[in-house]
């Protein structure tokens, strides 16, 4: 007997026919004594449509009401999938995130799971039912509905798998594994047989939307290998795990990612004195605005004036603007610029540690394509460049071609 968690994303359950096909596949691959939890996302573009609905009412939504709205998408697909299992002759029960015991903190729209009380799920599994759990949602200790951030159903799946100590955690999606770059952007991208948690986490953080970053973090924390594969084919897919087991360790770079959900903020003409960076970034941190790349540039050596340039997620830009404008009463600066016309391209690979040629190769690929780099940031296993939004596809392809020549 095995306990298996299978997660199906929005495009896998986009229509009633696809929902029935998912139920059919799960039943076909199930051994008679296997216990199965299926986590599902909202059908197709439902979450985007719900966001548009809210925007049609107001652009001043609160996090609480937004999450109340967004969580309905997954509630539709769990009920329909449970009905599909019943139609095919297998008992199933649908559960919202709250019924499945997910508690979260109170950061609406990007809540973090704080616990899972999986007793009810276990009980239903022991009664022989397939349990269908709504991805992406939880409940605060005050009983408010939260969501885990876009793509958060992956995290629900890995959290359930870890909580139940499942034998396997499988993420079914519309691609047949993890590729060296988004295959929709780089047609020559290569599928990997396996990738380490560390590298996948970095790729996900830097824009590889195929996995929710937090899901990989949970996989790493609980050492729950994640098997990513296609809903529509039988291809073997990719394993995300602690260590490489095969020949793939020889790759220095594992992937080239891009992120267009970036806004560049420049606080211009700030006096160069202690406490300035603290003031700017603590103000943003208090409002939960995540800051990513940061550059402090000196105008002229003798002028003691600097510009502070940094990036945040586009969704946080209006709030950041408000907060920074308010700061004008506490510190002097000559201007504030917000530019959403930027994107970040990154190379990721644990092999770049102690391999200085990687940065040069990356910058060389952009230079030869005539693409200007506005900001650079690095971690131990990645290098990121901020560039003009319009050139992002070209940039990713140019860098990918250098590291993965045919
Ligand atoms: P789901 O709805 O199943 O969660 P997503 O749209 O969230 O699916 O993720 C799958 C998509 O991720 C793919 O269609 C692909 O375009 C994109 N993607 C981005 N980077 C990668 C990558 N490195 N490997 C595979 N897919 C990627
Ligand atoms: N439905 C949510 C979204 O579109 C969660 C998910 O698909 O993982 O972001
Ligand atoms: Mg997803």
Tab-separated table of C-alpha atoms and ligand atoms in Angstrom:
chain	number	residue	atom	x	y	z
A	1	UNK	CA	0.000	0.000	0.000
A	2	UNK	CA	1.218	3.496	-0.812
A	3	UNK	CA	-0.048	6.901	0.200
A	4	UNK	CA	0.214	9.199	-2.801
A	5	UNK	CA	-0.514	12.923	-3.150
A	6	UNK	CA	-1.230	14.070	-6.717
A	7	UNK	CA	-1.731	17.708	-7.621
A	8	UNK	CA	-3.398	18.859	-10.837
A	9	UNK	CA	-3.023	22.484	-11.948
A	10	UNK	CA	-5.587	24.807	-13.516
A	11	UNK	CA	-5.021	23.825	-17.138
A	12	UNK	CA	-5.315	20.134	-16.198
A	13	UNK	CA	-8.871	20.691	-14.896
A	14	UNK	CA	-9.914	23.494	-17.259
A	15	UNK	CA	-13.074	21.785	-18.601
A	16	UNK	CA	-15.550	19.114	-17.390
A	17	UNK	CA	-13.998	16.689	-19.901
A	18	UNK	CA	-10.520	17.343	-18.496
A	19	UNK	CA	-11.797	16.826	-14.948
A	20	UNK	CA	-13.218	13.440	-15.933
A	21	UNK	CA	-9.938	12.589	-17.688
A	22	UNK	CA	-8.036	13.419	-14.471
A	23	UNK	CA	-10.321	11.148	-12.430
A	24	UNK	CA	-9.893	8.392	-15.009
A	25	UNK	CA	-6.104	8.647	-14.952
A	26	UNK	CA	-5.928	8.641	-11.146
A	27	UNK	CA	-8.106	5.517	-10.969
A	28	UNK	CA	-6.200	3.764	-13.745
A	29	UNK	CA	-2.845	4.278	-12.024
A	30	UNK	CA	-4.123	3.465	-8.539
A	31	UNK	CA	-3.343	0.053	-7.025
A	32	UNK	CA	-6.385	-1.265	-5.200
A	33	UNK	CA	-4.983	-0.623	-1.725
A	34	UNK	CA	-3.320	2.752	-2.445
A	35	UNK	CA	-4.533	5.772	-0.512
A	36	UNK	CA	-4.849	8.843	-2.725
A	37	UNK	CA	-5.123	12.539	-1.965
A	38	UNK	CA	-5.732	14.737	-5.012
A	39	UNK	CA	-5.034	18.470	-4.694
A	40	UNK	CA	-6.562	20.671	-7.380
A	41	UNK	CA	-6.330	24.270	-8.549
A	42	UNK	CA	-9.166	26.377	-9.891
A	43	UNK	CA	-10.359	25.530	-13.414
A	44	UNK	CA	-8.375	27.161	-16.252
A	45	UNK	CA	-8.182	30.936	-15.900
A	46	UNK	CA	-10.714	31.117	-13.052
A	47	UNK	CA	-8.359	32.883	-10.632
A	48	UNK	CA	-7.496	35.551	-13.224
A	49	UNK	CA	-11.200	35.982	-13.993
A	50	UNK	CA	-11.996	36.428	-10.295
A	51	UNK	CA	-9.288	39.088	-10.010
A	52	UNK	CA	-10.804	40.903	-13.001
A	53	UNK	CA	-14.228	40.732	-11.371
A	54	UNK	CA	-12.873	42.392	-8.248
A	55	UNK	CA	-11.110	45.056	-10.334
A	56	UNK	CA	-14.408	45.787	-12.077
A	57	UNK	CA	-15.764	46.787	-8.678
A	58	UNK	CA	-12.760	48.637	-7.221
A	59	UNK	CA	-8.980	48.804	-7.233
A	60	UNK	CA	-8.980	49.326	-3.471
A	61	UNK	CA	-9.710	45.749	-2.418
A	62	UNK	CA	-8.707	44.497	1.002
A	63	UNK	CA	-6.671	41.320	1.282
A	64	UNK	CA	-9.402	39.644	3.281
A	65	UNK	CA	-12.172	40.142	0.725
A	66	UNK	CA	-9.852	39.268	-2.133
A	67	UNK	CA	-8.997	35.936	-0.507
A	68	UNK	CA	-12.645	35.273	0.226
A	69	UNK	CA	-13.241	35.668	-3.507
A	70	UNK	CA	-10.201	33.817	-4.850
A	71	UNK	CA	-10.698	30.763	-2.651
A	72	UNK	CA	-14.030	30.078	-4.386
A	73	UNK	CA	-12.232	28.986	-7.574
A	74	UNK	CA	-10.759	25.881	-5.970
A	75	UNK	CA	-14.039	25.058	-4.254
A	76	UNK	CA	-15.653	24.588	-7.670
A	77	UNK	CA	-13.010	22.199	-8.957
A	78	UNK	CA	-12.860	19.980	-5.842
A	79	UNK	CA	-16.616	19.391	-5.929
A	80	UNK	CA	-16.594	18.619	-9.655
A	81	UNK	CA	-13.639	16.254	-9.348
A	82	UNK	CA	-15.248	14.394	-6.439
A	83	UNK	CA	-18.379	14.037	-8.599
A	84	UNK	CA	-16.242	12.689	-11.449
A	85	UNK	CA	-14.750	10.003	-9.176
A	86	UNK	CA	-18.244	9.035	-8.030
A	87	UNK	CA	-19.459	8.815	-11.627
A	88	UNK	CA	-16.551	6.462	-12.385
A	89	UNK	CA	-17.527	4.300	-9.430
A	90	UNK	CA	-15.053	5.326	-6.725
A	91	UNK	CA	-16.026	6.961	-3.459
A	92	UNK	CA	-14.447	10.377	-3.019
A	93	UNK	CA	-14.863	13.345	-0.730
A	94	UNK	CA	-13.994	16.968	-1.463
A	95	UNK	CA	-12.483	19.191	1.204
A	96	UNK	CA	-11.716	22.893	1.286
A	97	UNK	CA	-8.336	23.889	2.677
A	98	UNK	CA	-10.003	24.652	6.008
A	99	UNK	CA	-11.753	21.277	6.177
A	100	UNK	CA	-8.428	19.620	5.380
A	101	UNK	CA	-7.003	21.377	8.444
A	102	UNK	CA	-4.776	24.048	6.900
A	103	UNK	CA	-4.010	26.953	9.195
A	104	UNK	CA	-2.030	29.974	8.018
A	105	UNK	CA	-0.744	33.292	9.269
A	106	UNK	CA	-2.675	36.465	8.498
A	107	UNK	CA	-0.798	37.675	5.437
A	108	UNK	CA	-3.762	37.745	3.074
A	109	UNK	CA	-2.904	36.991	-0.574
A	110	UNK	CA	0.459	35.452	0.364
A	111	UNK	CA	-0.271	33.555	3.547
A	112	UNK	CA	2.158	31.008	4.956
A	113	UNK	CA	0.970	27.652	6.234
A	114	UNK	CA	1.458	27.421	9.984
A	115	UNK	CA	0.040	23.923	10.511
A	116	UNK	CA	-2.029	21.078	9.160
A	117	UNK	CA	-4.411	19.060	11.290
A	118	UNK	CA	-4.846	16.212	8.833
A	119	UNK	CA	-6.979	13.929	11.050
A	120	UNK	CA	-10.090	14.311	8.927
A	121	UNK	CA	-8.134	13.591	5.721
A	122	UNK	CA	-6.622	10.503	7.345
A	123	UNK	CA	-10.017	9.350	8.549
A	124	UNK	CA	-11.520	9.587	5.054
A	125	UNK	CA	-8.517	7.811	3.509
A	126	UNK	CA	-8.865	5.005	6.042
A	127	UNK	CA	-12.535	4.754	5.065
A	128	UNK	CA	-11.334	3.947	1.531
A	129	UNK	CA	-12.187	7.290	-0.064
A	130	UNK	CA	-10.131	9.376	-2.433
A	131	UNK	CA	-9.741	12.759	-0.755
A	132	UNK	CA	-9.887	15.800	-3.047
A	133	UNK	CA	-8.356	18.856	-1.376
A	134	UNK	CA	-8.636	22.463	-2.552
A	135	UNK	CA	-5.216	23.937	-3.237
A	136	UNK	CA	-4.083	27.480	-2.464
A	137	UNK	CA	-6.178	28.146	0.670
A	138	UNK	CA	-6.164	28.071	4.437
A	139	UNK	CA	-7.690	29.641	7.512
A	140	UNK	CA	-6.250	32.076	10.056
A	141	UNK	CA	-6.626	31.429	13.762
A	142	UNK	CA	-9.441	33.989	13.711
A	143	UNK	CA	-11.325	31.963	11.125
A	144	UNK	CA	-10.623	34.147	8.081
A	145	UNK	CA	-10.003	32.541	4.693
A	146	UNK	CA	-6.534	33.129	3.222
A	147	UNK	CA	-4.764	32.216	-0.003
A	148	UNK	CA	-1.130	31.225	-0.390
A	149	UNK	CA	-0.072	33.375	-3.358
A	150	UNK	CA	-0.394	32.680	-7.091
A	151	UNK	CA	0.596	29.119	-7.871
A	152	UNK	CA	0.090	28.167	-4.225
A	153	UNK	CA	-1.673	24.863	-4.897
A	154	UNK	CA	1.771	23.280	-5.349
A	155	UNK	CA	2.476	24.257	-1.759
A	156	UNK	CA	-0.791	22.741	-0.546
A	157	UNK	CA	0.202	19.469	-2.225
A	158	UNK	CA	3.698	19.286	-0.748
A	159	UNK	CA	2.402	20.328	2.684
A	160	UNK	CA	-0.259	17.590	2.648
A	161	UNK	CA	2.327	15.066	1.470
A	162	UNK	CA	4.708	16.073	4.273
A	163	UNK	CA	1.919	16.181	6.868
A	164	UNK	CA	0.700	12.695	5.958
A	165	UNK	CA	4.235	11.361	5.411
A	166	UNK	CA	3.140	10.298	1.936
A	167	UNK	CA	5.211	7.874	-0.124
A	168	UNK	CA	5.028	10.069	-3.234
A	169	UNK	CA	4.161	13.654	-4.099
A	170	UNK	CA	3.371	14.175	-7.766
A	171	UNK	CA	2.690	17.518	-9.452
A	172	UNK	CA	0.833	17.101	-12.742
A	173	UNK	CA	0.868	20.070	-15.081
A	174	UNK	CA	0.772	21.129	-18.729
A	175	UNK	CA	4.505	20.536	-19.325
A	176	UNK	CA	6.205	17.173	-19.033
A	177	UNK	CA	8.779	18.201	-16.445
A	178	UNK	CA	11.182	20.947	-15.446
A	179	UNK	CA	13.102	22.455	-18.342
A	180	UNK	CA	16.325	24.454	-18.484
A	181	UNK	CA	14.130	27.467	-19.352
A	182	UNK	CA	10.420	28.105	-19.838
A	183	UNK	CA	9.739	26.017	-22.973
A	184	UNK	CA	7.147	28.590	-24.073
A	185	UNK	CA	9.915	31.170	-24.307
A	186	UNK	CA	12.927	29.037	-25.261
A	187	UNK	CA	11.954	26.361	-27.805
A	188	UNK	CA	15.335	24.633	-27.419
A	189	UNK	CA	15.043	24.276	-23.620
A	190	UNK	CA	15.986	20.828	-22.300
A	191	UNK	CA	14.010	18.694	-19.937
A	192	UNK	CA	15.877	17.559	-16.833
A	193	UNK	CA	15.540	14.138	-15.264
A	194	UNK	CA	16.248	15.612	-11.869
A	195	UNK	CA	17.143	18.841	-10.109
A	196	UNK	CA	18.088	19.567	-6.495
A	197	UNK	CA	15.711	21.359	-4.127
A	198	UNK	CA	18.218	24.179	-3.849
A	199	UNK	CA	18.485	24.845	-7.548
A	200	UNK	CA	14.735	24.458	-8.145
A	201	UNK	CA	13.998	26.811	-5.273
A	202	UNK	CA	16.290	29.420	-6.775
A	203	UNK	CA	14.762	28.947	-10.250
A	204	UNK	CA	11.254	29.259	-8.794
A	205	UNK	CA	12.153	32.392	-6.825
A	206	UNK	CA	13.673	33.899	-9.928
A	207	UNK	CA	10.562	33.399	-12.027
A	208	UNK	CA	10.227	29.759	-13.149
A	209	UNK	CA	6.457	29.690	-12.616
A	210	UNK	CA	6.244	25.928	-12.984
A	211	UNK	CA	6.639	25.513	-9.190
A	212	UNK	CA	5.540	27.738	-6.321
A	213	UNK	CA	8.792	28.586	-4.450
A	214	UNK	CA	7.317	27.783	-1.055
A	215	UNK	CA	6.414	24.260	-2.222
A	216	UNK	CA	10.052	23.534	-3.018
A	217	UNK	CA	11.097	25.003	0.318
A	218	UNK	CA	8.697	22.658	2.098
A	219	UNK	CA	9.924	19.708	0.019
A	220	UNK	CA	13.475	20.529	1.099
A	221	UNK	CA	12.549	21.042	4.744
A	222	UNK	CA	10.652	17.769	5.050
A	223	UNK	CA	12.783	15.921	2.475
A	224	UNK	CA	9.752	15.119	0.389
A	225	UNK	CA	10.894	14.487	-3.203
A	226	UNK	CA	8.558	16.126	-5.751
A	227	UNK	CA	7.853	14.429	-9.054
A	228	UNK	CA	6.772	16.913	-11.743
A	229	UNK	CA	5.077	15.413	-14.796
A	230	UNK	CA	2.509	15.932	-17.509
A	231	UNK	CA	-1.230	15.467	-17.020
A	232	UNK	CA	-1.597	14.691	-20.689
A	233	UNK	CA	1.305	12.308	-21.474
A	234	UNK	CA	3.128	9.407	-19.830
A	235	UNK	CA	6.599	11.034	-20.034
A	236	UNK	CA	8.787	10.295	-16.993
A	237	UNK	CA	8.999	13.936	-15.847
A	238	UNK	CA	11.503	15.462	-13.420
A	239	UNK	CA	12.355	14.627	-9.802
A	240	UNK	CA	13.106	17.486	-7.440
A	241	UNK	CA	15.220	16.009	-4.662
A	242	UNK	CA	18.168	16.562	-2.313
A	243	UNK	CA	21.006	15.181	-4.447
A	244	UNK	CA	21.669	14.175	-8.009
A	245	UNK	CA	21.708	10.456	-8.587
A	246	UNK	CA	22.617	10.471	-12.258
A	247	UNK	CA	24.887	12.022	-14.823
A	248	UNK	CA	23.217	15.446	-14.654
A	249	UNK	CA	25.555	16.680	-11.939
A	250	UNK	CA	28.008	17.648	-14.658
A	251	UNK	CA	25.950	20.709	-15.649
A	252	UNK	CA	27.333	23.928	-14.199
A	253	UNK	CA	24.182	25.882	-15.037
A	254	UNK	CA	20.797	24.261	-14.599
A	255	UNK	CA	18.482	26.926	-15.848
A	256	UNK	CA	17.856	30.374	-17.253
A	257	UNK	CA	14.770	32.059	-15.823
A	258	UNK	CA	12.964	35.325	-16.264
A	259	UNK	CA	10.558	37.357	-14.201
A	260	UNK	CA	8.403	40.136	-15.621
A	261	UNK	CA	6.591	40.832	-12.366
A	262	UNK	CA	9.179	43.419	-11.401
A	263	UNK	CA	9.044	47.148	-10.709
A	264	UNK	CA	12.174	49.267	-10.373
A	265	UNK	CA	12.071	52.050	-7.813
A	266	UNK	CA	14.619	54.836	-7.618
A	267	UNK	CA	14.778	57.147	-4.632
A	268	UNK	CA	16.900	59.931	-6.052
A	269	UNK	CA	19.188	62.465	-4.449
A	270	UNK	CA	19.318	61.094	-0.921
A	271	UNK	CA	21.834	62.497	1.569
A	272	UNK	CA	24.663	59.983	2.046
A	273	UNK	CA	24.479	59.443	5.794
A	274	UNK	CA	23.926	56.609	8.279
A	275	UNK	CA	20.372	55.354	8.711
A	276	UNK	CA	19.055	56.199	5.241
A	277	UNK	CA	18.898	52.614	3.947
A	278	UNK	CA	17.384	51.574	7.269
A	279	UNK	CA	14.650	54.184	6.980
A	280	UNK	CA	13.680	53.270	3.426
A	281	UNK	CA	13.752	49.517	3.793
A	282	UNK	CA	12.278	49.251	7.285
A	283	UNK	CA	9.302	51.320	6.096
A	284	UNK	CA	8.743	48.855	3.255
A	285	UNK	CA	9.338	45.803	5.454
A	286	UNK	CA	6.719	46.923	7.975
A	287	UNK	CA	4.180	46.862	5.154
A	288	UNK	CA	5.396	43.393	4.044
A	289	UNK	CA	6.826	44.710	0.784
A	290	UNK	CA	9.615	42.357	-0.290
A	291	UNK	CA	12.645	44.128	-1.712
A	292	UNK	CA	14.824	42.225	-4.135
A	293	UNK	CA	17.778	43.783	-6.008
A	294	UNK	CA	19.335	46.822	-4.300
A	295	UNK	CA	21.941	49.260	-5.597
A	296	UNK	CA	23.143	52.354	-3.868
A	297	UNK	CA	24.973	54.547	-6.321
A	298	UNK	CA	27.128	57.548	-5.584
A	299	UNK	CA	26.417	60.645	-7.718
A	300	UNK	CA	29.853	62.180	-7.329
A	301	UNK	CA	32.528	61.352	-4.797
A	302	UNK	CA	32.549	64.822	-3.238
A	303	UNK	CA	28.788	65.527	-3.182
A	304	UNK	CA	27.614	63.095	-0.514
A	305	UNK	CA	24.429	62.418	-2.398
A	306	UNK	CA	23.297	58.970	-3.492
A	307	UNK	CA	20.513	57.317	-5.464
A	308	UNK	CA	18.904	54.218	-3.990
A	309	UNK	CA	17.612	51.870	-6.678
A	310	UNK	CA	15.804	48.624	-5.896
A	311	UNK	CA	13.193	46.236	-7.236
A	312	UNK	CA	9.920	44.921	-5.809
A	313	UNK	CA	6.964	42.933	-7.176
A	314	UNK	CA	4.713	45.042	-9.430
A	315	UNK	CA	1.686	44.394	-7.233
A	316	UNK	CA	3.458	46.150	-4.345
A	317	UNK	CA	4.367	49.249	-6.377
A	318	UNK	CA	1.315	51.424	-5.534
A	319	UNK	CA	1.745	50.789	-1.815
A	320	UNK	CA	5.508	51.364	-1.972
A	321	UNK	CA	4.914	54.658	-3.774
A	322	UNK	CA	2.532	55.816	-1.061
A	323	UNK	CA	4.896	54.813	1.752
A	324	UNK	CA	7.929	56.437	0.161
A	325	UNK	CA	6.095	59.667	-0.589
A	326	UNK	CA	5.115	59.801	3.053
A	327	UNK	CA	8.803	59.392	4.001
A	328	UNK	CA	9.486	62.801	2.469
A	329	UNK	CA	8.424	64.372	5.734
A	330	UNK	CA	11.203	62.479	7.558
A	331	UNK	CA	14.106	62.515	5.100
A	332	UNK	CA	15.127	64.585	2.130
A	333	UNK	CA	15.313	63.287	-1.420
A	334	UNK	CA	14.902	64.993	-4.761
A	335	UNK	CA	12.744	62.514	-6.634
A	336	UNK	CA	10.993	59.165	-6.796
A	337	UNK	CA	10.814	57.073	-9.963
A	338	UNK	CA	8.848	53.896	-10.544
A	339	UNK	CA	9.486	51.915	-13.720
A	340	UNK	CA	7.450	48.810	-14.535
A	341	UNK	CA	9.055	48.471	-17.933
A	342	UNK	CA	11.748	46.120	-16.662
A	343	UNK	CA	12.325	42.369	-16.317
A	344	UNK	CA	14.838	40.185	-14.571
A	345	UNK	CA	16.768	37.393	-16.307
A	346	UNK	CA	18.778	34.978	-14.212
A	347	UNK	CA	21.076	31.991	-14.548
A	348	UNK	CA	20.912	29.340	-11.840
A	349	UNK	CA	23.227	26.468	-10.978
A	350	UNK	CA	25.069	25.180	-7.937
A	351	UNK	CA	28.061	24.553	-10.232
A	352	UNK	CA	28.732	28.284	-10.565
A	353	UNK	CA	30.269	28.379	-7.083
A	354	UNK	CA	33.950	29.027	-7.677
A	355	UNK	CA	33.419	29.351	-11.414
A	356	UNK	CA	33.969	33.036	-12.254
A	357	UNK	CA	33.478	32.505	-15.984
A	358	UNK	CA	29.720	32.190	-15.537
A	359	UNK	CA	29.119	35.880	-14.880
A	360	UNK	CA	31.310	36.842	-17.836
A	361	UNK	CA	29.484	34.431	-20.146
A	362	UNK	CA	26.095	35.780	-19.040
A	363	UNK	CA	27.066	39.427	-19.496
A	364	UNK	CA	28.767	38.559	-22.811
A	365	UNK	CA	25.554	37.014	-24.169
A	366	UNK	CA	23.634	40.198	-23.307
A	367	UNK	CA	26.369	42.461	-24.653
A	368	UNK	CA	26.459	40.641	-27.995
A	369	UNK	CA	22.675	41.003	-28.236
A	370	UNK	CA	23.033	44.734	-27.491
A	371	UNK	CA	20.936	44.473	-24.324
A	372	UNK	CA	21.741	46.938	-21.558
A	373	UNK	CA	22.004	45.700	-17.956
A	374	UNK	CA	20.465	48.127	-15.457
A	375	UNK	CA	21.097	46.282	-12.191
A	376	UNK	CA	23.012	43.096	-11.322
A	377	UNK	CA	22.566	40.909	-8.275
A	378	UNK	CA	24.060	37.578	-7.301
A	379	UNK	CA	23.564	34.758	-4.839
A	380	UNK	CA	25.824	31.735	-4.320
A	381	UNK	CA	23.980	29.865	-7.048
A	382	UNK	CA	22.539	32.557	-9.302
A	383	UNK	CA	23.268	35.736	-11.228
A	384	UNK	CA	20.431	38.105	-12.127
A	385	UNK	CA	20.315	41.061	-14.494
A	386	UNK	CA	17.603	43.692	-14.701
A	387	UNK	CA	16.910	44.645	-18.310
A	388	UNK	CA	14.314	46.392	-20.463
A	389	UNK	CA	11.013	44.467	-20.508
A	390	UNK	CA	10.678	44.391	-24.293
A	391	UNK	CA	13.920	42.468	-24.721
A	392	UNK	CA	13.334	39.745	-22.164
A	393	UNK	CA	12.586	36.902	-24.574
A	394	UNK	CA	15.642	37.749	-26.652
A	395	UNK	CA	17.791	37.925	-23.512
A	396	UNK	CA	16.684	34.557	-22.155
A	397	UNK	CA	17.299	32.888	-25.510
A	398	UNK	CA	20.711	34.528	-25.933
A	399	UNK	CA	21.890	33.424	-22.478
A	400	UNK	CA	20.384	29.945	-22.834
A	401	UNK	CA	22.172	29.431	-26.153
A	402	UNK	CA	25.546	30.155	-24.468
A	403	UNK	CA	25.083	27.644	-21.670
A	404	UNK	CA	23.173	24.996	-23.602
A	405	UNK	CA	24.600	25.009	-27.136
A	406	UNK	CA	23.038	22.446	-29.494
B	1	LIG	P1	-0.317	24.639	-13.313
B	1	LIG	O1	-1.580	25.361	-13.678
B	1	LIG	O2	-0.348	23.191	-13.660
B	1	LIG	O3	0.129	24.894	-11.914
B	1	LIG	P2	1.599	26.561	-14.287
B	1	LIG	O4	1.140	27.403	-15.433
B	1	LIG	O5	1.610	27.155	-12.936
B	1	LIG	O6	0.765	25.211	-14.315
B	1	LIG	O7	3.070	26.012	-14.589
B	1	LIG	C1	3.340	25.373	-15.803
B	1	LIG	C2	4.000	26.358	-16.771
B	1	LIG	O8	5.233	26.797	-16.223
B	1	LIG	C3	4.388	25.769	-18.100
B	1	LIG	O9	3.337	25.814	-19.030
B	1	LIG	C4	5.591	26.610	-18.533
B	1	LIG	O10	5.264	27.556	-19.527
B	1	LIG	C5	5.982	27.360	-17.272
B	1	LIG	N1	7.417	27.250	-16.954
B	1	LIG	C6	8.191	28.294	-16.576
B	1	LIG	N2	9.437	27.901	-16.382
B	1	LIG	C7	9.492	26.576	-16.634
B	1	LIG	C8	10.528	25.593	-16.587
B	1	LIG	N3	11.777	25.920	-16.253
B	1	LIG	N4	10.209	24.312	-16.883
B	1	LIG	C9	8.951	23.979	-17.214
B	1	LIG	N5	7.925	24.860	-17.278
B	1	LIG	C10	8.181	26.152	-16.998
B	2	LIG	N1	-5.557	29.025	-8.616
B	2	LIG	C1	-4.400	29.640	-8.042
B	2	LIG	C2	-3.672	30.441	-9.102
B	2	LIG	O1	-4.120	30.509	-10.240
B	2	LIG	C3	-3.476	28.646	-7.366
B	2	LIG	C4	-2.781	27.666	-8.296
B	2	LIG	O2	-3.176	27.506	-9.452
B	2	LIG	O3	-1.827	27.035	-7.845
B	2	LIG	O4	-2.684	31.043	-8.806
B	3	LIG	MG1	1.179	26.452	-11.000
